[in-house]
Amino acid sequence: MQTKIGIDILNRLRFETAVTCGGQNFLERTFLPQELRQNTAFQLVSIFCVKEALIKALELSADSWRRISTNRDSSGKIRCSFISERTAAKI
């Protein structure tokens, strides 16, 4: 088993441009409805980074964005869980 270390840096302006240009389609492919409702645009940047890191580290398929569900605990930390493909398709 190999150990890999990586650093992801996301340009917030670039992310905001993706949201503006890709609009609702980008948001719906990347985030679950509750994530969009419960987070500000600034918070969505950090959620995007968490999801992207999980997809890379676990070598998930590129369409796994909506299978990763995030919530914030009382301290504001992001907690992740995985949902089934069937559940993700229904949301």
PDB file of C-alpha atoms in Angstrom, residues 27-79:
ATOM      1  CA  LEU A  27     -24.088  23.194  -8.502  1.00  0.00           C
ATOM      2  CA  GLU A  28     -26.529  20.310  -8.995  1.00  0.00           C
ATOM      3  CA  ARG A  29     -23.785  17.967 -10.268  1.00  0.00           C
ATOM      4  CA  THR A  30     -21.486  18.796  -7.381  1.00  0.00           C
ATOM      5  CA  PHE A  31     -23.599  19.405  -4.280  1.00  0.00           C
ATOM      6  CA  LEU A  32     -26.616  17.835  -2.613  1.00  0.00           C
ATOM      7  CA  PRO A  33     -29.701  20.012  -2.054  1.00  0.00           C
ATOM      8  CA  GLN A  34     -29.149  20.269   1.713  1.00  0.00           C
ATOM      9  CA  GLU A  35     -25.558  21.388   1.129  1.00  0.00           C
ATOM     10  CA  LEU A  36     -26.774  24.206  -1.103  1.00  0.00           C
ATOM     11  CA  ARG A  37     -29.447  25.219   1.412  1.00  0.00           C
ATOM     12  CA  GLN A  38     -27.273  25.074   4.532  1.00  0.00           C
ATOM     13  CA  ASN A  39     -24.058  26.719   3.314  1.00  0.00           C
ATOM     14  CA  THR A  40     -22.945  30.068   2.003  1.00  0.00           C
ATOM     15  CA  ALA A  41     -21.048  30.327  -1.284  1.00  0.00           C
ATOM     16  CA  PHE A  42     -17.831  30.729   0.725  1.00  0.00           C
ATOM     17  CA  GLN A  43     -18.572  27.518   2.673  1.00  0.00           C
ATOM     18  CA  LEU A  44     -19.285  25.630  -0.546  1.00  0.00           C
ATOM     19  CA  VAL A  45     -15.672  26.240  -1.558  1.00  0.00           C
ATOM     20  CA  SER A  46     -14.431  24.223   1.425  1.00  0.00           C
ATOM     21  CA  ILE A  47     -16.994  21.482   0.791  1.00  0.00           C
ATOM     22  CA  PHE A  48     -15.863  21.289  -2.834  1.00  0.00           C
ATOM     23  CA  CYS A  49     -12.255  20.839  -1.638  1.00  0.00           C
ATOM     24  CA  VAL A  50     -13.245  18.090   0.812  1.00  0.00           C
ATOM     25  CA  LYS A  51     -15.197  16.199  -1.834  1.00  0.00           C
ATOM     26  CA  GLU A  52     -12.446  16.574  -4.422  1.00  0.00           C
ATOM     27  CA  ALA A  53      -9.816  15.312  -1.950  1.00  0.00           C
ATOM     28  CA  LEU A  54     -11.933  12.252  -1.109  1.00  0.00           C
ATOM     29  CA  ILE A  55     -12.531  11.472  -4.774  1.00  0.00           C
ATOM     30  CA  LYS A  56      -8.799  11.664  -5.495  1.00  0.00           C
ATOM     31  CA  ALA A  57      -7.601   9.843  -2.365  1.00  0.00           C
ATOM     32  CA  LEU A  58     -10.102   7.003  -2.638  1.00  0.00           C
ATOM     33  CA  GLU A  59      -9.818   6.870  -6.431  1.00  0.00           C
ATOM     34  CA  LEU A  60     -13.570   7.251  -6.865  1.00  0.00           C
ATOM     35  CA  SER A  61     -15.155   7.835 -10.244  1.00  0.00           C
ATOM     36  CA  ALA A  62     -15.552  11.396 -11.444  1.00  0.00           C
ATOM     37  CA  ASP A  63     -19.323  11.191 -11.008  1.00  0.00           C
ATOM     38  CA  SER A  64     -19.076  10.527  -7.254  1.00  0.00           C
ATOM     39  CA  TRP A  65     -19.653  14.131  -6.171  1.00  0.00           C
ATOM     40  CA  ARG A  66     -23.275  13.568  -5.121  1.00  0.00           C
ATOM     41  CA  ARG A  67     -22.473  10.296  -3.336  1.00  0.00           C
ATOM     42  CA  ILE A  68     -20.518  12.236  -0.705  1.00  0.00           C
ATOM     43  CA  SER A  69     -22.803  13.936   1.782  1.00  0.00           C
ATOM     44  CA  THR A  70     -21.450  16.650   4.066  1.00  0.00           C
ATOM     45  CA  ASN A  71     -22.792  18.229   7.229  1.00  0.00           C
ATOM     46  CA  ARG A  72     -21.267  20.610   9.728  1.00  0.00           C
ATOM     47  CA  ASP A  73     -21.064  19.697  13.387  1.00  0.00           C
ATOM     48  CA  SER A  74     -21.703  22.193  16.191  1.00  0.00           C
ATOM     49  CA  SER A  75     -18.127  23.492  15.962  1.00  0.00           C
ATOM     50  CA  GLY A  76     -18.430  24.065  12.201  1.00  0.00           C
ATOM     51  CA  LYS A  77     -16.224  21.140  11.140  1.00  0.00           C
ATOM     52  CA  ILE A  78     -17.271  19.296   8.004  1.00  0.00           C
ATOM     53  CA  ARG A  79     -18.356  15.684   8.494  1.00  0.00           C
TER      54      ARG A  79
END
